[in-house]
Amino acid sequence: MSEGPMTGPREGLAMLADPRLLADSLTVGIVVSDADGRIIDINQTGLDLLGVDEVGYGELGLRGAQWDVIKPDGTAFRHHELPIIETLATGTARRGVLMGTSNARHARRWITVDTALAPLVDGTIGAIATFTDTSEAFRGRLAFELVNAVNHIVMNARSADDCLADICRAFIDPGTYALAWVGVAATDHDGVEILYADGATEYLYEGIVSWWGTEDSGRGPTGTALRTGVSQVCWNLPENAVVSEWRERASVHGLGSSVALPFSYKGRRACLTVYDGDRFWFDDATVASLEAVVREMSFGLDHVRASEQLAAAFEGTLAALSQMTESRDPYTAGHQSKVGQLSAAIAAELGLEDDMVHLIALSAEVHDIGKVAIPAEILTRPGRLSAVEYEMVKSHCDVGRDILLQASLPWPIAEVAGQHHERGDGSGYPLGLEMGDISLPARIVMVADVVEAMTNHRPYRPGLGLDVALTEIRDGAGTRYDADVAQICLRLFDEGFRFQTTKR
C-alpha cells in the first residue's frame, strides 16, 4: 500500500473537481442568499422541490413570482417572516419552520426549513437554508385530524343534519380546505340540492349543479360522482375544460382543485365535495385518506340516524302514555304538557344542559302516569274525596315511578314521577322527603305542577287563578319549594311566560 499525505474530511471535499456535484446529489434542498435576501444559488433538489426554473431565480429573490409560500394555517408568509429573511435580520438560526410552496407546475409541497448565517466569498454575510419535503407527513396529519374531528362531531351530534353542518365546518378550519359542501340528488328534477356548505360559498351559489350527464352542469365532479358512485377529482379548476361553466368563478374565489366523494344520506344519493386553493392538491393518497374520512362520516351518520329514530320512538311512547293518562281525566287534559312547558323554561333559566332540560320536560309529560291505576270515577268526582280515596290518589306517585322504572327510561323520568308531590319541608308525599333528598328535576316539576294545577279547574274546585298560584310559590320559597326554582318561576311569569294550549 502506498503512503501519501492524509487529508481531513473538509479538505477532501474541497478536492472535488466539481463541488456542485455534491450539492446536487443531496436529497435536501439548499438555497443560498446574499445579504439582501436575493437567491444567489440553489441546488437541483431545491429547484425540484420549489418547482422553479434554474434560469432567472436570482432576479426574483425570496418574494419571487414563481411560487407562493403559505403557513400551515393557510395564510401567506409576509416577507419579513420568511426564515432566511428573519435569520439575516436577527442573526439567529431558524429550525423546523413548516412552509407550503406551490406554483402552476405542481401541487403544493410542504417543506421543513432550517436556516443559518453563511459568510460569502466577497466578505459579506448571507444566509443558507436547507429544506426537506414533508408533504406526506403533513397530508397524513391532516387526514388524521379530520378523522378525529369527524368522530368527535358524530359522537356529540344532536341530529344528522347538525352533524353534516359541523363536518363541513371542520373541513374548512384554518389550514385545511377552502370550501366544503354536501349536496343530494334531487328526486323531482336533475338538480343537486345543497344541504350544507362552508368556506367560499359564494362560488357555489352563483351556479347550478346537475347530476345528469346530458348537460354541461352535470358533467363536473359532483354530478359524475352522484351518477357513478365513484370519487371524482378535478385538477386545475381555473383552466379545466370539464368544468367550463365554473372556471371563471373558481379563479375569482381562489379554488384550484376539488374532489367529490359520494355517500348515501337518508336513502338518497349524496356527495361531499371539497376544494383546495392548490391546483393539484388531490393526489391518490389524499383522495384515499378523504374516502376513509367519508366512510367514517357515513357510518357515524347511520348511527346518529338510528339514535334519532330511537329517540323519536321513545318520545312517541311517552306522548302516548301521557295522552292515555289524560284521557281518563278530561278535567286535567293538557296538564302534563303545560307542566312540561314551565319545567323546561325553569330548567333552561337555571343553566342546565340542553339534554337535561329536554329530559326534565319529558319527565313532566308523564309525571302523573300512575293515575292509570286510579278508578276514573275517583279522578273525575266533584267535591271532596274520602280519606281512603285520597290515599288511592296519593298512590299514583309510587305507581308511576314503578311503571317508568320497569320501562328502563333514562334518569330522571321515573324519579320525577315518584317525587313531584314531595315538599322541601317534609310535608309532601309519598315519603315525606326533605329538600336535600329531592332531586333537582323533581323540585322543578313540583313547582310547575303546583302553578298549573292551582291556576286551572279541577273536579273538586274551580280554578284559583294565576295570582293565587304564584302567591303560593312566593310564600313557600325556601321551605316547601326550592328557593332558586321558585324565584325563576316568578320571574318567568313577570316577564310574560304563559302556558300554551297543545293539541294531541
Short mmCIF file of C-alpha atoms in Angstrom, two decimals:
data_model
loop_
_atom_site.label_atom_id
_atom_site.label_comp_id
_atom_site.label_asym_id
_atom_site.label_seq_id
_atom_site.Cartn_x
_atom_site.Cartn_y
_atom_site.Cartn_z
CA MET A 1 0.00 0.00 0.00
CA SER A 2 1.44 3.34 -0.98
CA GLU A 3 1.59 6.07 1.56
CA GLY A 4 0.72 9.65 0.84
CA PRO A 5 -0.38 12.79 2.58
CA MET A 6 -3.60 12.38 4.51
CA THR A 7 -6.33 14.96 4.10
CA GLY A 8 -9.13 15.84 6.51
CA PRO A 9 -12.77 15.46 5.54
CA ARG A 10 -13.16 19.15 4.72
CA GLU A 11 -10.01 19.18 2.57
CA GLY A 12 -11.22 16.07 0.77
CA LEU A 13 -14.50 17.73 -0.18
CA ALA A 14 -12.60 20.73 -1.48
CA MET A 15 -10.66 18.45 -3.85
CA LEU A 16 -13.81 17.54 -5.79
CA ALA A 17 -13.42 18.56 -9.44
CA ASP A 18 -16.98 19.95 -9.45
CA PRO A 19 -18.21 20.89 -5.94
CA ARG A 20 -21.76 21.30 -7.30
CA LEU A 21 -21.91 17.54 -7.78
CA LEU A 22 -22.09 17.22 -4.00
CA ALA A 23 -24.84 19.82 -3.62
CA ASP A 24 -26.90 18.44 -6.49
CA SER A 25 -26.58 14.85 -5.28
CA LEU A 26 -28.19 15.64 -1.92
CA THR A 27 -31.87 14.85 -1.28
CA VAL A 28 -32.06 18.04 0.77
CA GLY A 29 -32.86 21.35 -0.92
CA ILE A 30 -30.26 24.08 -0.45
CA VAL A 31 -30.74 27.79 -1.06
CA VAL A 32 -28.05 30.45 -0.58
CA SER A 33 -28.97 34.13 -0.40
CA ASP A 34 -26.96 37.31 -0.32
CA ALA A 35 -27.20 39.88 2.46
CA ASP A 36 -30.29 41.42 0.84
CA GLY A 37 -32.19 38.14 0.65
CA ARG A 38 -31.72 37.60 -3.09
CA ILE A 39 -31.17 33.97 -4.07
CA ILE A 40 -27.67 33.53 -5.44
CA ASP A 41 -27.58 29.75 -5.63
CA ILE A 42 -29.90 26.76 -5.34
CA ASN A 43 -29.18 23.07 -5.78
CA GLN A 44 -31.08 20.70 -8.06
CA THR A 45 -33.24 19.27 -5.25
CA GLY A 46 -34.18 22.80 -4.27
CA LEU A 47 -35.22 23.57 -7.84
CA ASP A 48 -37.30 20.38 -7.97
CA LEU A 49 -38.99 20.92 -4.61
CA LEU A 50 -39.84 24.55 -5.32
CA GLY A 51 -40.74 23.87 -8.94
CA VAL A 52 -38.78 26.87 -10.20
CA ASP A 53 -36.64 27.40 -13.28
CA GLU A 54 -32.88 27.46 -12.91
CA VAL A 55 -32.60 30.49 -15.17
CA GLY A 56 -33.54 33.78 -13.56
CA TYR A 57 -34.26 32.69 -9.99
CA GLY A 58 -31.69 35.10 -8.65
CA GLU A 59 -33.50 38.10 -10.03
CA LEU A 60 -36.74 37.16 -8.29
CA GLY A 61 -35.44 36.82 -4.76
CA LEU A 62 -37.46 35.22 -1.99
CA ARG A 63 -40.51 37.24 -2.97
CA GLY A 64 -40.34 35.78 -6.48
CA ALA A 65 -43.48 35.37 -8.52
CA GLN A 66 -42.54 31.80 -9.42
CA TRP A 67 -44.03 30.31 -6.29
CA ASP A 68 -46.39 31.04 -3.40
CA VAL A 69 -45.43 30.34 0.21
CA ILE A 70 -48.02 29.81 2.95
CA LYS A 71 -48.15 28.90 6.63
CA PRO A 72 -49.90 25.78 7.97
CA ASP A 73 -52.98 27.89 8.77
CA GLY A 74 -53.28 28.84 5.10
CA THR A 75 -52.15 32.46 5.42
CA ALA A 76 -49.27 33.81 3.35
CA PHE A 77 -45.82 34.44 4.78
CA ARG A 78 -45.04 38.13 4.85
CA HIS A 79 -41.59 38.93 3.50
CA HIS A 80 -40.06 39.66 6.91
CA GLU A 81 -41.44 36.35 8.25
CA LEU A 82 -39.54 34.18 5.75
CA PRO A 83 -36.92 32.11 7.65
CA ILE A 84 -33.92 33.37 5.63
CA ILE A 85 -35.02 37.00 5.99
CA GLU A 86 -35.51 36.55 9.75
CA THR A 87 -32.05 34.99 10.04
CA LEU A 88 -30.48 37.85 8.07
CA ALA A 89 -32.29 40.41 10.22
CA THR A 90 -31.62 38.86 13.62
CA GLY A 91 -28.53 36.72 13.11
CA THR A 92 -30.42 33.81 14.66
CA ALA A 93 -30.77 30.41 13.04
CA ARG A 94 -34.28 29.06 12.47
CA ARG A 95 -35.14 25.39 12.86
CA GLY A 96 -38.10 23.30 11.67
CA VAL A 97 -40.18 26.03 10.00
CA LEU A 98 -43.07 24.42 8.09
CA MET A 99 -43.88 26.11 4.78
CA GLY A 100 -46.27 25.26 1.98
CA THR A 101 -44.99 26.06 -1.51
CA SER A 102 -46.90 25.85 -4.76
CA ASN A 103 -46.93 27.15 -8.30
CA ALA A 104 -48.66 26.44 -11.58
CA ARG A 105 -46.39 23.46 -12.30
CA HIS A 106 -47.04 21.17 -9.36
CA ALA A 107 -49.19 20.56 -6.31
CA ARG A 108 -48.42 22.29 -3.05
CA ARG A 109 -45.49 20.77 -1.23
CA TRP A 110 -44.87 21.16 2.46
CA ILE A 111 -41.23 21.66 3.33
CA THR A 112 -39.45 21.93 6.67
CA VAL A 113 -36.82 24.66 6.60
CA ASP A 114 -33.65 25.26 8.66
CA THR A 115 -31.56 28.42 8.22
CA ALA A 116 -28.20 29.83 9.34
CA LEU A 117 -25.89 32.74 8.51
CA ALA A 118 -23.23 31.99 5.87
CA PRO A 119 -20.04 34.01 5.09
CA LEU A 120 -19.74 34.68 1.34
CA VAL A 121 -16.56 34.91 -0.76
CA ASP A 122 -16.98 38.66 -1.21
CA GLY A 123 -16.71 39.15 2.54
CA THR A 124 -20.39 39.81 3.15
CA ILE A 125 -22.71 37.71 5.29
CA GLY A 126 -25.53 35.90 3.54
CA ALA A 127 -27.70 33.02 4.66
CA ILE A 128 -28.20 29.39 3.79
CA ALA A 129 -31.42 27.41 4.03
CA THR A 130 -31.82 23.65 3.86
CA PHE A 131 -35.22 22.08 3.44
CA THR A 132 -36.81 18.65 3.10
CA ASP A 133 -40.11 17.56 1.61
CA THR A 134 -42.51 16.67 4.45
CA SER A 135 -45.68 16.71 2.32
CA GLU A 136 -46.55 13.09 3.00
CA ALA A 137 -46.34 13.59 6.76
CA PHE A 138 -48.35 16.82 6.52
CA ARG A 139 -51.11 15.17 4.47
CA GLY A 140 -51.19 12.23 6.87
CA ARG A 141 -51.53 14.55 9.86
CA LEU A 142 -54.28 16.49 8.10
CA ALA A 143 -56.21 13.29 7.37
CA PHE A 144 -55.74 12.08 10.95
CA GLU A 145 -57.03 15.38 12.34
CA LEU A 146 -60.06 15.25 10.03
CA VAL A 147 -60.92 11.69 11.08
CA ASN A 148 -60.66 12.72 14.73
CA ALA A 149 -62.80 15.80 14.11
CA VAL A 150 -65.46 13.77 12.29
CA ASN A 151 -65.53 11.14 15.04
CA HIS A 152 -65.89 13.84 17.69
CA ILE A 153 -68.70 15.52 15.75
CA VAL A 154 -70.56 12.24 15.25
CA MET A 155 -70.20 11.23 18.90
CA ASN A 156 -71.63 14.57 20.08
CA ALA A 157 -74.19 15.21 17.32
CA ARG A 158 -77.76 16.05 18.28
CA SER A 159 -79.03 15.23 14.81
CA ALA A 160 -77.77 14.01 11.46
CA ASP A 161 -78.39 17.44 9.95
CA ASP A 162 -76.32 19.19 12.64
CA CYS A 163 -73.65 16.56 12.12
CA LEU A 164 -73.29 17.36 8.41
CA ALA A 165 -73.15 21.10 9.05
CA ASP A 166 -70.38 20.64 11.63
CA ILE A 167 -68.42 18.31 9.33
CA CYS A 168 -68.46 20.91 6.54
CA ARG A 169 -67.17 23.43 9.06
CA ALA A 170 -64.38 21.07 10.15
CA PHE A 171 -63.16 20.76 6.56
CA ILE A 172 -62.59 24.50 6.22
CA ASP A 173 -60.89 25.11 9.58
CA PRO A 174 -57.73 27.25 9.20
CA GLY A 175 -55.07 25.41 7.24
CA THR A 176 -57.45 22.79 5.89
CA TYR A 177 -59.61 23.40 2.80
CA ALA A 178 -61.18 26.38 1.05
CA LEU A 179 -64.74 25.08 0.57
CA ALA A 180 -66.74 22.02 1.57
CA TRP A 181 -70.36 21.31 0.76
CA VAL A 182 -72.84 18.45 0.89
CA GLY A 183 -75.45 18.00 -1.80
CA VAL A 184 -78.07 15.37 -2.56
CA ALA A 185 -79.51 14.35 -5.89
CA ALA A 186 -82.96 15.89 -6.25
CA THR A 187 -85.79 13.39 -6.59
CA ASP A 188 -88.08 15.51 -8.76
CA HIS A 189 -85.57 17.09 -11.17
CA ASP A 190 -81.98 16.69 -12.33
CA GLY A 191 -80.55 19.31 -9.99
CA VAL A 192 -78.47 18.90 -6.86
CA GLU A 193 -79.86 20.26 -3.60
CA ILE A 194 -77.21 21.95 -1.47
CA LEU A 195 -77.78 20.87 2.13
CA TYR A 196 -74.79 22.43 3.87
CA ALA A 197 -71.76 24.44 2.80
CA ASP A 198 -68.91 26.25 4.49
CA GLY A 199 -65.98 28.30 3.25
CA ALA A 200 -66.03 30.09 -0.10
CA THR A 201 -69.76 29.52 -0.53
CA GLU A 202 -70.22 32.42 -2.97
CA TYR A 203 -68.65 30.18 -5.60
CA LEU A 204 -71.42 27.65 -5.08
CA TYR A 205 -74.49 29.83 -5.00
CA GLU A 206 -73.66 31.58 -8.26
CA GLY A 207 -74.32 28.50 -10.39
CA ILE A 208 -76.41 25.39 -10.87
CA VAL A 209 -75.20 21.84 -10.31
CA SER A 210 -76.88 18.95 -12.09
CA TRP A 211 -76.32 15.25 -11.69
CA TRP A 212 -77.35 14.17 -15.18
CA GLY A 213 -74.60 13.88 -17.79
CA THR A 214 -76.81 15.26 -20.57
CA GLU A 215 -75.98 18.83 -19.53
CA ASP A 216 -72.66 20.60 -19.00
CA SER A 217 -73.69 21.37 -15.41
CA GLY A 218 -73.87 17.63 -14.72
CA ARG A 219 -70.51 16.61 -16.20
CA GLY A 220 -68.46 18.08 -13.37
CA PRO A 221 -67.03 16.08 -10.47
CA THR A 222 -70.09 16.34 -8.19
CA GLY A 223 -72.62 15.31 -10.83
CA THR A 224 -70.42 12.47 -12.05
CA ALA A 225 -69.80 11.20 -8.51
CA LEU A 226 -73.55 11.21 -7.81
CA ARG A 227 -74.25 9.27 -11.02
CA THR A 228 -71.46 6.72 -10.75
CA GLY A 229 -70.90 6.39 -7.01
CA VAL A 230 -67.15 6.81 -7.61
CA SER A 231 -64.96 9.62 -6.25
CA GLN A 232 -64.06 12.26 -8.84
CA VAL A 233 -61.00 14.54 -8.83
CA CYS A 234 -60.76 17.77 -10.80
CA TRP A 235 -57.36 19.46 -11.06
CA ASN A 236 -56.57 22.97 -12.28
CA LEU A 237 -60.14 24.25 -11.95
CA PRO A 238 -59.46 27.71 -13.44
CA GLU A 239 -58.35 26.11 -16.74
CA ASN A 240 -60.11 22.72 -16.82
CA ALA A 241 -62.47 22.31 -19.78
CA VAL A 242 -64.56 19.72 -17.90
CA VAL A 243 -65.85 22.48 -15.62
CA SER A 244 -66.08 25.23 -18.21
CA GLU A 245 -69.16 26.75 -16.54
CA TRP A 246 -67.26 27.13 -13.27
CA ARG A 247 -63.72 28.07 -14.35
CA GLU A 248 -64.03 31.82 -14.03
CA ARG A 249 -65.70 31.60 -10.61
CA ALA A 250 -63.03 29.16 -9.42
CA SER A 251 -60.34 31.67 -10.32
CA VAL A 252 -62.21 34.55 -8.64
CA HIS A 253 -62.67 32.60 -5.41
CA GLY A 254 -59.17 31.12 -5.31
CA LEU A 255 -60.19 27.49 -5.85
CA GLY A 256 -57.60 25.33 -7.57
CA SER A 257 -58.80 21.72 -7.38
CA SER A 258 -61.61 19.61 -5.96
CA VAL A 259 -62.65 16.09 -5.06
CA ALA A 260 -66.23 14.82 -4.98
CA LEU A 261 -66.82 11.97 -2.52
CA PRO A 262 -70.16 10.11 -2.87
CA PHE A 263 -72.10 8.53 0.00
CA SER A 264 -75.69 7.78 0.99
CA TYR A 265 -77.78 10.08 3.21
CA LYS A 266 -81.30 9.22 4.34
CA GLY A 267 -81.62 6.80 1.46
CA ARG A 268 -80.60 9.38 -1.15
CA ARG A 269 -77.50 9.81 -3.30
CA ALA A 270 -75.29 12.36 -1.61
CA CYS A 271 -71.86 13.85 -2.17
CA LEU A 272 -69.30 15.73 -0.10
CA THR A 273 -67.29 17.98 -2.41
CA VAL A 274 -64.10 19.55 -1.06
CA TYR A 275 -61.99 22.30 -2.68
CA ASP A 276 -58.41 23.40 -2.12
CA GLY A 277 -56.62 26.53 -3.28
CA ASP A 278 -53.84 24.41 -4.79
CA ARG A 279 -54.46 23.32 -8.38
CA PHE A 280 -53.09 19.80 -7.95
CA TRP A 281 -53.69 19.03 -4.27
CA PHE A 282 -55.84 15.92 -4.52
CA ASP A 283 -53.39 13.15 -5.38
CA ASP A 284 -54.18 9.45 -4.94
CA ALA A 285 -53.00 9.33 -1.32
CA THR A 286 -55.02 12.40 -0.34
CA VAL A 287 -58.15 11.08 -2.05
CA ALA A 288 -57.76 7.72 -0.32
CA SER A 289 -57.47 9.43 3.07
CA LEU A 290 -60.56 11.57 2.38
CA GLU A 291 -62.51 8.50 1.28
CA ALA A 292 -61.64 6.99 4.67
CA VAL A 293 -62.97 10.15 6.34
CA VAL A 294 -66.23 9.88 4.37
CA ARG A 295 -66.60 6.21 5.32
CA GLU A 296 -66.27 7.20 8.98
CA MET A 297 -68.75 10.02 8.40
CA SER A 298 -71.26 7.75 6.66
CA PHE A 299 -71.02 5.12 9.40
CA GLY A 300 -71.46 7.82 12.03
CA LEU A 301 -74.45 9.34 10.24
CA ASP A 302 -76.13 5.93 10.17
CA HIS A 303 -75.58 5.68 13.92
CA VAL A 304 -76.94 9.19 14.51
CA ARG A 305 -79.97 8.48 12.32
CA ALA A 306 -80.66 5.26 14.24
CA SER A 307 -80.39 7.19 17.50
CA GLU A 308 -82.78 9.84 16.16
CA GLN A 309 -85.31 7.17 15.20
CA LEU A 310 -84.96 5.52 18.61
CA ALA A 311 -85.40 8.87 20.35
CA ALA A 312 -88.47 9.63 18.24
CA ALA A 313 -89.96 6.26 19.12
CA PHE A 314 -89.15 6.83 22.80
CA GLU A 315 -90.76 10.27 22.84
CA GLY A 316 -93.73 8.95 20.90
CA THR A 317 -94.23 6.29 23.55
CA LEU A 318 -94.10 8.88 26.32
CA ALA A 319 -96.59 11.06 24.44
CA ALA A 320 -98.93 8.09 24.12
CA LEU A 321 -98.62 7.36 27.85
CA SER A 322 -99.36 11.00 28.66
CA GLN A 323 -102.40 11.02 26.40
CA MET A 324 -103.64 7.77 27.90
CA THR A 325 -103.42 9.27 31.39
CA GLU A 326 -105.26 12.45 30.47
CA SER A 327 -107.95 10.62 28.50
CA ARG A 328 -109.12 9.10 31.79
CA ASP A 329 -109.35 12.55 33.40
CA PRO A 330 -110.72 15.13 30.93
CA TYR A 331 -110.60 17.84 33.59
CA THR A 332 -106.81 17.73 33.53
CA ALA A 333 -106.37 17.37 29.76
CA GLY A 334 -103.17 19.17 28.75
CA HIS A 335 -101.98 19.42 32.37
CA GLN A 336 -98.82 17.36 31.92
CA SER A 337 -97.90 19.13 28.69
CA LYS A 338 -98.25 22.55 30.33
CA VAL A 339 -96.21 21.43 33.32
CA GLY A 340 -93.57 20.35 30.80
CA GLN A 341 -93.56 23.81 29.23
CA LEU A 342 -92.94 25.59 32.51
CA SER A 343 -90.48 22.95 33.75
CA ALA A 344 -88.37 23.30 30.61
CA ALA A 345 -88.37 27.10 30.90
CA ILE A 346 -87.26 26.96 34.55
CA ALA A 347 -84.57 24.34 33.83
CA ALA A 348 -83.18 26.43 30.97
CA GLU A 349 -83.05 29.55 33.16
CA LEU A 350 -81.17 27.54 35.79
CA GLY A 351 -78.47 26.98 33.16
CA LEU A 352 -78.87 23.22 32.87
CA GLU A 353 -77.53 21.45 29.78
CA ASP A 354 -79.93 21.25 26.84
CA ASP A 355 -80.17 17.46 27.11
CA MET A 356 -81.21 17.71 30.77
CA VAL A 357 -83.73 20.45 30.00
CA HIS A 358 -85.27 18.13 27.43
CA LEU A 359 -85.35 15.17 29.82
CA ILE A 360 -87.00 17.28 32.52
CA ALA A 361 -89.66 18.35 30.03
CA LEU A 362 -90.24 14.70 29.10
CA SER A 363 -90.39 13.77 32.80
CA ALA A 364 -93.10 16.37 33.32
CA GLU A 365 -95.04 15.00 30.34
CA VAL A 366 -95.57 11.70 32.20
CA HIS A 367 -95.29 12.70 35.85
CA ASP A 368 -98.93 11.66 36.50
CA ILE A 369 -98.75 8.33 34.62
CA GLY A 370 -99.51 6.50 37.87
CA LYS A 371 -103.11 7.77 37.69
CA VAL A 372 -103.86 4.94 35.25
CA ALA A 373 -104.20 2.74 38.35
CA ILE A 374 -106.85 5.00 39.94
CA PRO A 375 -110.53 4.45 39.06
CA ALA A 376 -111.76 7.13 36.65
CA GLU A 377 -114.79 7.87 38.83
CA ILE A 378 -112.45 8.96 41.64
CA LEU A 379 -110.37 11.15 39.34
CA THR A 380 -113.44 12.91 37.94
CA ARG A 381 -115.64 13.04 41.05
CA PRO A 382 -116.65 16.58 42.07
CA GLY A 383 -116.36 17.52 45.72
CA ARG A 384 -114.08 16.25 48.44
CA LEU A 385 -112.61 12.75 48.44
CA SER A 386 -112.84 10.41 51.40
CA ALA A 387 -109.69 9.57 53.32
CA VAL A 388 -109.47 6.19 51.58
CA GLU A 389 -109.99 7.75 48.15
CA TYR A 390 -107.36 10.39 48.86
CA GLU A 391 -104.86 7.67 49.78
CA MET A 392 -105.65 5.99 46.47
CA VAL A 393 -104.91 9.23 44.61
CA LYS A 394 -101.65 9.68 46.51
CA SER A 395 -100.55 6.23 45.38
CA HIS A 396 -100.13 7.48 41.81
CA CYS A 397 -96.60 8.67 42.67
CA ASP A 398 -95.37 5.19 43.62
CA VAL A 399 -97.30 3.53 40.80
CA GLY A 400 -95.94 5.97 38.22
CA ARG A 401 -92.38 5.57 39.45
CA ASP A 402 -92.65 1.76 39.27
CA ILE A 403 -94.15 1.81 35.75
CA LEU A 404 -91.42 4.05 34.43
CA LEU A 405 -88.64 2.16 36.23
CA GLN A 406 -89.75 -1.07 34.57
CA ALA A 407 -89.51 0.67 31.20
CA SER A 408 -85.79 1.40 31.86
CA LEU A 409 -86.22 5.05 30.90
CA PRO A 410 -83.35 7.50 31.42
CA TRP A 411 -82.96 9.43 34.66
CA PRO A 412 -84.79 11.45 35.97
CA ILE A 413 -88.10 10.38 34.38
CA ALA A 414 -89.10 7.74 36.95
CA GLU A 415 -87.72 9.77 39.87
CA VAL A 416 -89.79 12.82 38.94
CA ALA A 417 -92.95 10.71 38.85
CA GLY A 418 -92.17 9.45 42.34
CA GLN A 419 -91.14 12.79 43.91
CA HIS A 420 -93.22 15.55 42.32
CA HIS A 421 -95.61 15.70 45.33
CA GLU A 422 -92.82 15.84 47.91
CA ARG A 423 -92.19 19.17 49.63
CA GLY A 424 -88.94 20.64 50.91
CA ASP A 425 -90.23 20.92 54.49
CA GLY A 426 -91.14 17.21 54.63
CA SER A 427 -94.90 17.81 54.36
CA GLY A 428 -95.31 16.11 50.99
CA TYR A 429 -95.92 12.53 49.92
CA PRO A 430 -95.36 9.63 49.40
CA LEU A 431 -92.15 9.53 51.50
CA GLY A 432 -92.13 12.90 53.27
CA LEU A 433 -88.70 13.73 51.86
CA GLU A 434 -86.97 16.97 52.76
CA MET A 435 -85.33 19.38 50.30
CA GLY A 436 -81.88 17.81 50.23
CA ASP A 437 -83.31 14.39 49.40
CA ILE A 438 -85.47 15.58 46.49
CA SER A 439 -83.75 15.64 43.10
CA LEU A 440 -83.44 18.98 41.31
CA PRO A 441 -85.59 17.82 38.35
CA ALA A 442 -88.36 16.83 40.78
CA ARG A 443 -88.06 20.19 42.59
CA ILE A 444 -88.53 21.92 39.22
CA VAL A 445 -91.53 19.84 38.15
CA MET A 446 -93.01 20.20 41.65
CA VAL A 447 -93.24 23.99 41.29
CA ALA A 448 -94.54 23.84 37.72
CA ASP A 449 -97.15 21.25 38.76
CA VAL A 450 -98.43 23.44 41.61
CA VAL A 451 -98.74 26.54 39.41
CA GLU A 452 -100.61 24.76 36.62
CA ALA A 453 -102.89 22.78 38.96
CA MET A 454 -103.90 25.77 41.10
CA THR A 455 -104.49 28.00 38.09
CA ASN A 456 -106.98 25.72 36.35
CA HIS A 457 -110.25 23.98 37.21
CA ARG A 458 -110.41 20.61 38.91
CA PRO A 459 -113.46 18.39 39.53
CA TYR A 460 -113.43 19.24 43.22
CA ARG A 461 -112.89 23.04 42.91
CA PRO A 462 -112.88 25.91 40.43
CA GLY A 463 -109.58 27.33 39.19
CA LEU A 464 -107.93 29.63 41.73
CA GLY A 465 -106.17 31.77 39.13
CA LEU A 466 -102.55 32.53 38.36
CA ASP A 467 -102.12 35.19 41.06
CA VAL A 468 -103.11 32.78 43.83
CA ALA A 469 -100.82 30.10 42.41
CA LEU A 470 -97.84 32.45 42.27
CA THR A 471 -98.55 33.65 45.81
CA GLU A 472 -98.32 30.02 46.95
CA ILE A 473 -94.92 29.69 45.27
CA ARG A 474 -93.72 33.01 46.71
CA ASP A 475 -94.85 32.12 50.25
CA GLY A 476 -93.30 28.64 50.07
CA ALA A 477 -89.97 29.66 48.54
CA GLY A 478 -87.10 28.26 50.59
CA THR A 479 -89.35 26.00 52.67
CA ARG A 480 -91.81 23.94 50.64
CA TYR A 481 -90.18 24.87 47.32
CA ASP A 482 -86.60 25.25 46.19
CA ALA A 483 -85.75 28.96 46.55
CA ASP A 484 -83.92 29.27 43.21
CA VAL A 485 -86.61 27.37 41.32
CA ALA A 486 -89.34 29.48 42.90
CA GLN A 487 -87.55 32.74 42.13
CA ILE A 488 -87.06 31.80 38.47
CA CYS A 489 -90.68 30.68 38.16
CA LEU A 490 -91.94 34.01 39.48
CA ARG A 491 -89.58 35.94 37.22
CA LEU A 492 -90.69 34.00 34.15
CA PHE A 493 -94.31 35.00 34.71
CA ASP A 494 -93.28 38.59 35.42
CA GLU A 495 -91.54 38.55 32.02
CA GLY A 496 -94.63 37.28 30.23
CA PHE A 497 -94.47 33.48 30.31
CA ARG A 498 -97.85 31.90 29.62
CA PHE A 499 -98.97 28.31 29.17
CA GLN A 500 -99.63 27.31 25.57
CA THR A 501 -102.55 25.06 24.69
CA THR A 502 -101.36 21.95 22.87
CA LYS A 503 -103.31 19.65 20.59
CA ARG A 504 -102.77 15.94 20.59
#
